[in-house]
Each structure stands twice: as structure tokens, then as C-alpha cells.
Coordinates of N, CA and C in Angstrom, one line a residue:
I13 N 0.4 -1.3 0.0 CA -0.2 0.2 -0.1 C 1.0 1.2 -0.1
I14 N 2.1 0.9 0.9 CA 3.3 2.7 0.7 C 3.2 2.7 -1.2
A15 N 3.6 1.6 -1.0 CA 4.2 2.2 -2.4 C 3.3 2.9 -3.4
L16 N 2.5 2.0 -3.7 CA 1.5 2.8 -4.1 C 0.5 4.3 -3.9
C17 N 1.1 4.6 -2.8 CA 0.5 6.0 -2.3 C 1.8 6.4 -2.8
S18 N 2.9 6.2 -2.7 CA 4.1 6.8 -2.9 C 3.9 7.0 -4.3
M19 N 4.0 5.5 -5.5 CA 3.9 5.9 -7.0 C 2.6 7.4 -7.3
F20 N 1.7 7.2 -6.8 CA 0.2 8.2 -6.9 C 0.8 10.0 -6.7
L21 N 1.9 10.0 -5.1 CA 2.1 11.2 -5.1 C 3.1 12.0 -5.5
I22 N 3.8 10.2 -6.5 CA 4.7 11.2 -7.5 C 3.6 11.4 -8.7
I23 N 3.2 10.8 -8.9 CA 2.6 10.8 -10.6 C 1.6 12.3 -10.3
L24 N 0.9 11.8 -9.0 CA 0.4 14.0 -8.7 C 1.0 14.7 -9.1
F25 N 2.5 14.7 -8.2 CA 3.9 15.9 -8.0 C 3.7 16.4 -9.9
L26 N 4.4 15.1 -10.6 CA 4.4 15.7 -11.6 C 3.3 16.6 -12.6
N27 N 2.4 15.6 -12.5 CA 0.8 16.5 -13.5 C 0.8 18.5 -12.7
I28 N 1.0 17.8 -10.7 CA 0.8 19.6 -10.6 C 2.2 20.4 -11.1
M29 N 2.9 19.8 -11.5 CA 4.0 20.5 -11.5 C 4.2 21.0 -12.9
V30 N 3.4 20.2 -13.3 CA 3.5 20.8 -15.0 C 2.5 22.0 -15.8
G31 N 1.6 22.6 -14.9 CA 0.9 22.9 -14.3 C -0.4 23.2 -15.6
G32 N -0.5 24.1 -16.0 CA -1.9 23.8 -16.7 C -2.9 24.8 -16.3
G33 N -3.7 25.7 -18.1 CA -5.3 26.2 -17.0 C -4.8 27.7 -16.7
V34 N -5.4 27.6 -15.4 CA -5.2 29.0 -15.0 C -3.3 28.6 -13.7
F35 N -3.3 27.7 -13.5 CA -2.7 27.4 -12.6 C -1.2 27.5 -12.9
R36 N -0.5 28.3 -13.1 CA 1.4 28.3 -13.5 C 1.5 27.2 -13.8
S37 N 2.6 26.7 -14.2 CA 3.8 25.8 -14.2 C 4.8 25.9 -12.9
P38 N 5.7 26.0 -11.8 CA 6.0 26.0 -11.1 C 7.4 26.3 -11.4
W39 N 7.6 25.0 -12.5 CA 8.9 24.8 -13.7 C 9.1 25.9 -14.2
H40 N 8.2 26.5 -15.6 CA 8.2 27.4 -16.1 C 7.4 26.8 -17.6
I41 N 6.8 25.7 -17.5 CA 6.2 24.3 -18.3 C 5.2 24.9 -19.5
G42 N 5.7 24.9 -20.8 CA 4.4 25.0 -21.6 C 3.6 24.0 -22.4
C43 N 2.3 24.7 -22.3 CA 1.2 23.6 -22.9 C 1.7 22.9 -24.1
G44 N 2.3 21.5 -24.2 CA 2.5 21.0 -26.0 C 4.1 22.0 -26.2
S45 N 4.7 22.5 -25.0 CA 6.5 22.4 -25.5 C 7.2 21.2 -25.7
F46 N 8.3 21.0 -25.9 CA 9.1 19.5 -25.3 C 9.1 19.6 -23.9
E47 N 9.9 20.6 -22.8 CA 9.9 19.5 -21.3 C 8.8 19.6 -21.1
F48 N 7.2 19.2 -21.7 CA 5.7 19.5 -21.6 C 5.8 17.8 -21.7
W49 N 5.7 17.8 -22.5 CA 5.9 16.1 -23.4 C 7.1 15.7 -23.2
G50 N 8.6 16.1 -21.8 CA 9.1 15.3 -21.2 C 8.9 15.0 -20.7
V51 N 8.3 15.6 -19.4 CA 7.2 15.3 -17.9 C 6.2 13.9 -18.2
H52 N 5.7 14.1 -19.3 CA 4.8 13.1 -19.7 C 5.1 12.1 -19.8
V53 N 5.9 11.8 -20.5 CA 7.2 10.3 -20.9 C 7.2 10.1 -20.1
I54 N 8.2 11.0 -18.7 CA 8.5 9.9 -17.5 C 7.2 9.7 -17.2
M55 N 6.2 10.7 -17.0 CA 5.7 9.8 -15.9 C 4.9 8.0 -16.5
A56 N 4.7 8.0 -17.5 CA 4.5 7.1 -18.4 C 5.4 6.1 -17.9
F57 N 6.6 6.2 -18.1 CA 7.6 4.8 -18.3 C 7.8 4.9 -16.0
F58 N 7.5 5.8 -15.8 CA 7.5 5.7 -14.2 C 6.5 4.6 -13.5
L59 N 5.2 5.1 -14.6 CA 4.4 4.2 -14.6 C 4.3 2.6 -15.2
L60 N 5.3 2.4 -16.1 CA 5.3 1.7 -16.3 C 6.6 0.3 -15.8
A61 N 7.3 1.1 -15.3 CA 8.4 0.3 -14.3 C 8.1 0.1 -13.5
S62 N 6.7 0.6 -12.5 CA 6.0 0.6 -10.9 C 5.1 -0.5 -11.4
A63 N 4.8 -0.6 -12.8 CA 3.8 -2.5 -13.0 C 4.4 -3.2 -13.4
W64 N 5.8 -3.0 -14.0 CA 7.2 -4.3 -14.6 C 7.4 -4.7 -12.4
A65 N 8.0 -3.6 -12.0 CA 8.5 -3.7 -10.6 C 7.2 -4.5 -10.3
A66 N 6.3 -4.0 -9.8 CA 5.0 -5.4 -9.0 C 4.8 -6.4 -9.4
Q67 N 4.8 -6.3 -11.0 CA 4.5 -7.8 -12.3 C 6.3 -9.4 -11.3
T68 N 7.0 -8.4 -11.2 CA 8.1 -8.8 -10.9 C 7.8 -9.6 -9.6
Y69 N 8.0 -8.5 -8.6 CA 7.9 -9.1 -7.0 C 6.8 -10.0 -7.4
L70 N 5.3 -9.9 -7.7 CA 4.2 -10.8 -7.9 C 5.0 -11.9 -8.0
M71 N 5.1 -12.6 -8.9 CA 5.3 -13.2 -10.0 C 6.9 -14.1 -8.8
A72 N 7.8 -13.6 -8.0 CA 8.7 -14.2 -8.0 C 8.1 -14.6 -6.7
Q73 N 6.8 -14.3 -5.5 CA 6.2 -14.6 -4.6 C 5.3 -15.9 -5.0
H74 N 5.0 -16.0 -5.9 CA 4.2 -16.8 -7.0 C 5.4 -18.5 -6.7
E75 N 6.1 -17.4 -7.3 CA 7.4 -19.3 -7.2 C 7.2 -19.5 -6.1
I76 N 8.1 -18.8 -4.6 CA 8.0 -19.1 -3.4 C 7.2 -19.7 -3.3
K77 N 5.8 -20.0 -3.4 CA 4.3 -20.2 -2.7 C 5.2 -21.8 -3.4
Q78 N 4.9 -21.9 -4.5 CA 4.9 -22.9 -5.8 C 6.0 -23.8 -5.2
L79 N 6.9 -23.3 -4.2 CA 8.6 -24.1 -4.0 C 7.4 -24.6 -2.5
V80 N 7.1 -24.3 -1.9 CA 6.4 -24.3 0.0 C 5.3 -25.1 -0.7
L81 N 4.7 -25.6 -1.4 CA 3.3 -26.0 -1.8 C 2.0 -25.1 -1.0
F82 N 2.6 -24.2 -1.1 CA 1.0 -23.0 -0.2 C -0.5 -23.3 -1.2
D83 N -1.1 -23.8 -0.1 CA -2.1 -23.5 -0.4 C -3.8 -22.6 -0.5
Y84 N -4.1 -22.5 -1.7 CA -5.1 -21.3 -1.9 C -5.3 -21.2 -2.1
V85 N -6.4 -19.9 -1.1 CA -7.9 -20.6 -0.7 C -8.8 -19.1 -2.3
H86 N -10.1 -20.5 -2.1 CA -10.9 -19.5 -3.0 C -10.6 -17.4 -3.6
G87 N -10.2 -17.4 -4.2 CA -10.7 -15.6 -4.8 C -8.3 -15.4 -5.3
D88 N -7.9 -17.0 -4.6 CA -6.1 -15.6 -4.5 C -5.8 -15.5 -6.1
I89 N -5.2 -15.0 -6.6 CA -5.0 -15.0 -8.1 C -3.5 -15.9 -7.9
Q90 N -3.1 -16.1 -8.5 CA -1.9 -17.2 -8.9 C -1.7 -16.5 -9.5
W91 N -0.3 -15.8 -9.2 CA 0.7 -15.0 -10.3 C 1.7 -15.3 -10.6
D92 N 0.9 -16.4 -11.9 CA 2.3 -17.0 -12.7 C 2.5 -16.1 -13.8
K93 N 4.0 -17.3 -15.0 CA 3.4 -16.2 -16.0 C 2.9 -15.5 -16.7
R94 N 2.1 -16.9 -17.9 CA 1.2 -15.9 -17.6 C 0.4 -15.2 -17.7
A95 N -0.6 -14.9 -16.1 CA -1.1 -14.2 -15.9 C -0.5 -13.0 -15.2
G96 N 0.6 -13.0 -15.3 CA 1.7 -11.9 -15.2 C 2.2 -10.9 -16.6
I97 N 0.8 -11.4 -17.7 CA 1.8 -10.4 -19.0 C -0.1 -10.1 -19.0
V98 N -1.2 -11.6 -19.0 CA -2.2 -11.0 -19.9 C -2.8 -9.6 -18.6
Y99 N -3.3 -10.5 -17.1 CA -4.1 -9.5 -16.4 C -3.3 -7.8 -16.5
P100 N -2.1 -7.4 -16.8 CA -1.6 -5.9 -15.9 C -1.9 -5.9 -17.6
L101 N -1.8 -6.9 -19.0 CA -2.5 -5.9 -20.5 C -4.2 -5.4 -20.2
I102 N -4.5 -6.1 -19.7 CA -6.1 -6.2 -19.8 C -6.2 -5.0 -18.8
F103 N -5.9 -4.9 -17.7 CA -6.1 -3.9 -16.6 C -5.8 -2.8 -17.2
G104 N -4.6 -2.5 -18.2 CA -4.3 -1.4 -19.0 C -5.3 -0.8 -19.8
A105 N -5.2 -2.0 -21.1 CA -6.9 -1.4 -21.7 C -7.9 -1.2 -21.0
A106 N -8.8 -1.5 -19.6 CA -9.5 -1.0 -19.6 C -8.8 0.4 -18.2
G107 N -8.1 0.5 -18.4 CA -8.0 1.9 -17.8 C -7.6 3.1 -18.7
I108 N -7.9 2.4 -19.8 CA -7.5 3.6 -21.2 C -8.8 3.7 -22.0
F109 N -9.8 2.5 -21.7 CA -11.1 2.7 -22.3 C -12.0 3.2 -21.5
A110 N -11.4 3.7 -19.7 CA -12.2 4.2 -18.8 C -12.5 5.5 -19.4
G111 N -10.8 5.7 -19.4 CA -10.5 7.7 -19.7 C -10.8 7.9 -21.0
V112 N -11.1 7.3 -21.6 CA -12.1 7.3 -23.7 C -12.6 8.1 -23.8
F113 N -13.4 7.1 -22.6 CA -15.0 6.8 -23.1 C -16.0 8.0 -21.1
G114 N -14.7 8.5 -21.0 CA -15.9 9.0 -19.9 C -16.2 7.6 -18.6
I115 N -15.9 6.5 -18.3 CA -17.2 5.4 -17.6 C -16.4 5.4 -17.0
G116 N -16.7 5.1 -15.7 CA -16.0 4.4 -14.2 C -14.8 3.2 -14.6
G117 N -13.9 3.2 -13.8 CA -13.4 1.4 -14.3 C -13.7 0.5 -13.8
G118 N -14.8 1.0 -13.1 CA -15.6 -0.1 -11.5 C -16.0 -0.9 -12.3
M119 N -16.2 -0.2 -13.7 CA -17.8 -0.4 -14.3 C -16.6 -1.4 -15.1
I120 N -15.5 -1.9 -15.6 CA -15.0 -3.1 -15.9 C -13.8 -3.7 -15.8
C121 N -13.7 -3.0 -14.6 CA -12.9 -3.7 -13.9 C -13.0 -4.7 -12.4
V122 N -14.8 -4.3 -12.6 CA -15.5 -5.3 -11.5 C -16.0 -7.0 -12.1
P123 N -16.0 -6.5 -13.0 CA -16.5 -8.3 -13.8 C -15.0 -8.5 -14.1
L124 N -13.2 -8.1 -14.2 CA -12.8 -8.1 -15.0 C -12.2 -9.4 -13.6
L125 N -12.0 -8.5 -12.5 CA -12.0 -9.3 -11.3 C -13.0 -10.5 -10.9
L126 N -14.2 -10.3 -11.1 CA -15.3 -11.9 -10.5 C -14.5 -12.9 -11.7
T127 N -14.6 -12.6 -13.1 CA -13.9 -13.2 -14.5 C -12.8 -14.1 -13.5
M128 N -11.8 -13.7 -13.0 CA -10.5 -14.0 -12.9 C -10.1 -14.7 -11.8
G129 N -11.5 -14.8 -11.1 CA -11.9 -15.8 -10.0 C -11.7 -15.2 -8.5
V130 N -11.6 -13.8 -8.5 CA -11.5 -13.1 -6.9 C -12.5 -12.9 -6.3
H131 N -12.5 -13.2 -5.0 CA -13.6 -13.1 -4.4 C -15.3 -12.0 -4.5
P132 N -15.8 -11.8 -4.5 CA -16.4 -10.4 -5.0 C -16.5 -9.4 -4.0
M133 N -16.4 -9.1 -2.1 CA -16.2 -8.1 -1.7 C -14.7 -7.8 -2.0
V134 N -13.7 -8.2 -2.0 CA -12.4 -8.0 -2.6 C -12.6 -7.2 -3.7
A135 N -13.4 -7.8 -5.1 CA -13.6 -7.1 -6.4 C -14.2 -5.6 -5.7
T136 N -15.7 -5.3 -4.7 CA -16.0 -4.7 -4.6 C -15.0 -3.6 -3.8
A137 N -14.4 -4.2 -3.0 CA -13.5 -3.2 -2.1 C -12.7 -3.1 -3.3
T138 N -11.5 -3.9 -4.1 CA -10.8 -2.7 -4.9 C -11.3 -1.4 -5.9
S139 N -12.6 -2.0 -6.0 CA -13.2 -0.6 -7.3 C -13.3 0.5 -6.3
S140 N -13.9 0.2 -4.5 CA -14.3 1.2 -4.0 C -13.1 2.1 -3.8
C141 N -11.6 1.3 -3.6 CA -10.5 1.9 -3.3 C -10.1 2.6 -4.7
M142 N -10.4 2.3 -6.0 CA -9.6 3.1 -6.8 C -10.1 4.5 -7.6
I143 N -11.4 4.5 -6.6 CA -12.1 5.7 -6.7 C -11.9 6.8 -6.1
L144 N -11.3 6.6 -4.2 CA -10.5 7.5 -4.1 C -9.0 8.3 -5.3
F145 N -8.7 7.5 -5.7 CA -7.6 7.5 -6.1 C -7.8 8.3 -7.4
T146 N -8.9 7.7 -8.7 CA -9.4 9.1 -9.3 C -10.3 9.8 -8.8
S147 N -10.5 9.7 -8.1 CA -11.6 10.8 -7.6 C -10.7 12.1 -7.2
I148 N -9.0 12.1 -6.2 CA -8.0 12.6 -5.8 C -7.8 13.7 -7.2
A149 N -6.9 12.5 -8.1 CA -7.1 13.2 -9.3 C -7.7 13.6 -9.7
S150 N -8.3 13.8 -10.2 CA -9.6 14.2 -11.4 C -10.1 16.0 -10.9
V151 N -9.3 15.9 -9.3 CA -10.1 17.4 -8.7 C -8.9 18.5 -8.6
T152 N -7.7 17.3 -8.6 CA -6.3 17.7 -9.0 C -6.4 19.2 -10.6
S153 N -6.9 18.5 -11.2 CA -6.9 18.4 -13.3 C -7.9 18.9 -13.6
F154 N -8.6 18.8 -12.8 CA -9.5 20.2 -13.0 C -9.1 21.3 -12.0
S155 N -8.5 21.2 -10.7 CA -7.9 22.4 -10.3 C -7.1 23.3 -10.9
I156 N -6.3 22.7 -11.1 CA -5.1 23.2 -12.2 C -5.8 24.0 -13.3
L157 N -6.4 22.6 -14.6 CA -7.3 23.5 -15.1 C -8.1 25.0 -15.0
G158 N -8.6 25.4 -13.4 CA -9.6 26.5 -13.5 C -10.5 25.8 -13.7
L159 N -11.2 24.9 -14.3 CA -12.5 24.7 -14.2 C -13.5 23.6 -13.0
I160 N -13.1 24.2 -11.4 CA -14.2 24.2 -10.9 C -14.0 25.5 -10.6
P161 N -15.3 26.5 -9.9 CA -16.0 27.2 -10.4 C -16.1 27.9 -8.2
W162 N -14.4 28.4 -8.1 CA -14.7 28.1 -6.1 C -15.1 29.0 -6.0

């Protein structure tokens, strides 16, 4: 949880530093400039590196559990090589579609989690947690762009 919150705060910080709308960039970055796109590329690489690190960790944990003959319970995700590649791609695509079409990510992610065999209560809690992060990001972006009439 600490890693997730840290990653979120770093991305939020970079997003604020880019500025836009009524909020001038503290780093004097102009919209559409080379620096603007550079910071966005850095954010994308940071997210991809974080996803890769999480995937590597989960797959290593799965290997250890296999060695000690760990008994999985109903709803546990077994992060084997296939799951470590397929699930992040599916959820990445779900996030892109949710952002492009303006629908809630939970509308896509909860059925996917249920299809993966995750317990319904865990799938619902995961969706609720996602709302917290997306709401904070949205309020920050709308504030920077001056779209909230304070």
C-alpha cells in the first residue's frame, strides 16, 4: 500500500508541476512544449516501471509459494507467467477505455476481477479504493485547469 500511495503521489506531483489552465507551472513549462511532453513521457515510463516491478515481485512470490506447496484459498490470484502478462494488459486497456469513454473504471474492472476468480467482496473493495485515487487525480486536474468554480 505504501508503494501504491508513493507512486500515486509522485505522479500527482509531476502532474501539478506541469501546470496548465489558470495554474502556472512552477517549472515554467508551457503547454505542448518539449518539456511538457518530456514530463509526460517520464510519467508513462515511471508507471510502466512500477507495473513491471510489481509484476516481478508478484511472480517471484508465486514461485516461492509453489516451492513450499502453498494452499491457495478461493479468490486468490495465482501470479504465474501467463497471469503476470495477461492481467496487466487487460487492466491497462480497461483504464484507457475508461478514460477515453468517460465511464467508471469499476464498470470494467469488477467484472474482470470476478472473471479472474477474485471474491466478490474483494472485487468491490478494490473498485471502491480505485475511486479514491481517481477522484483525487480528477479534482487536482480540474483545479489546475481552472474548471472548478471556487
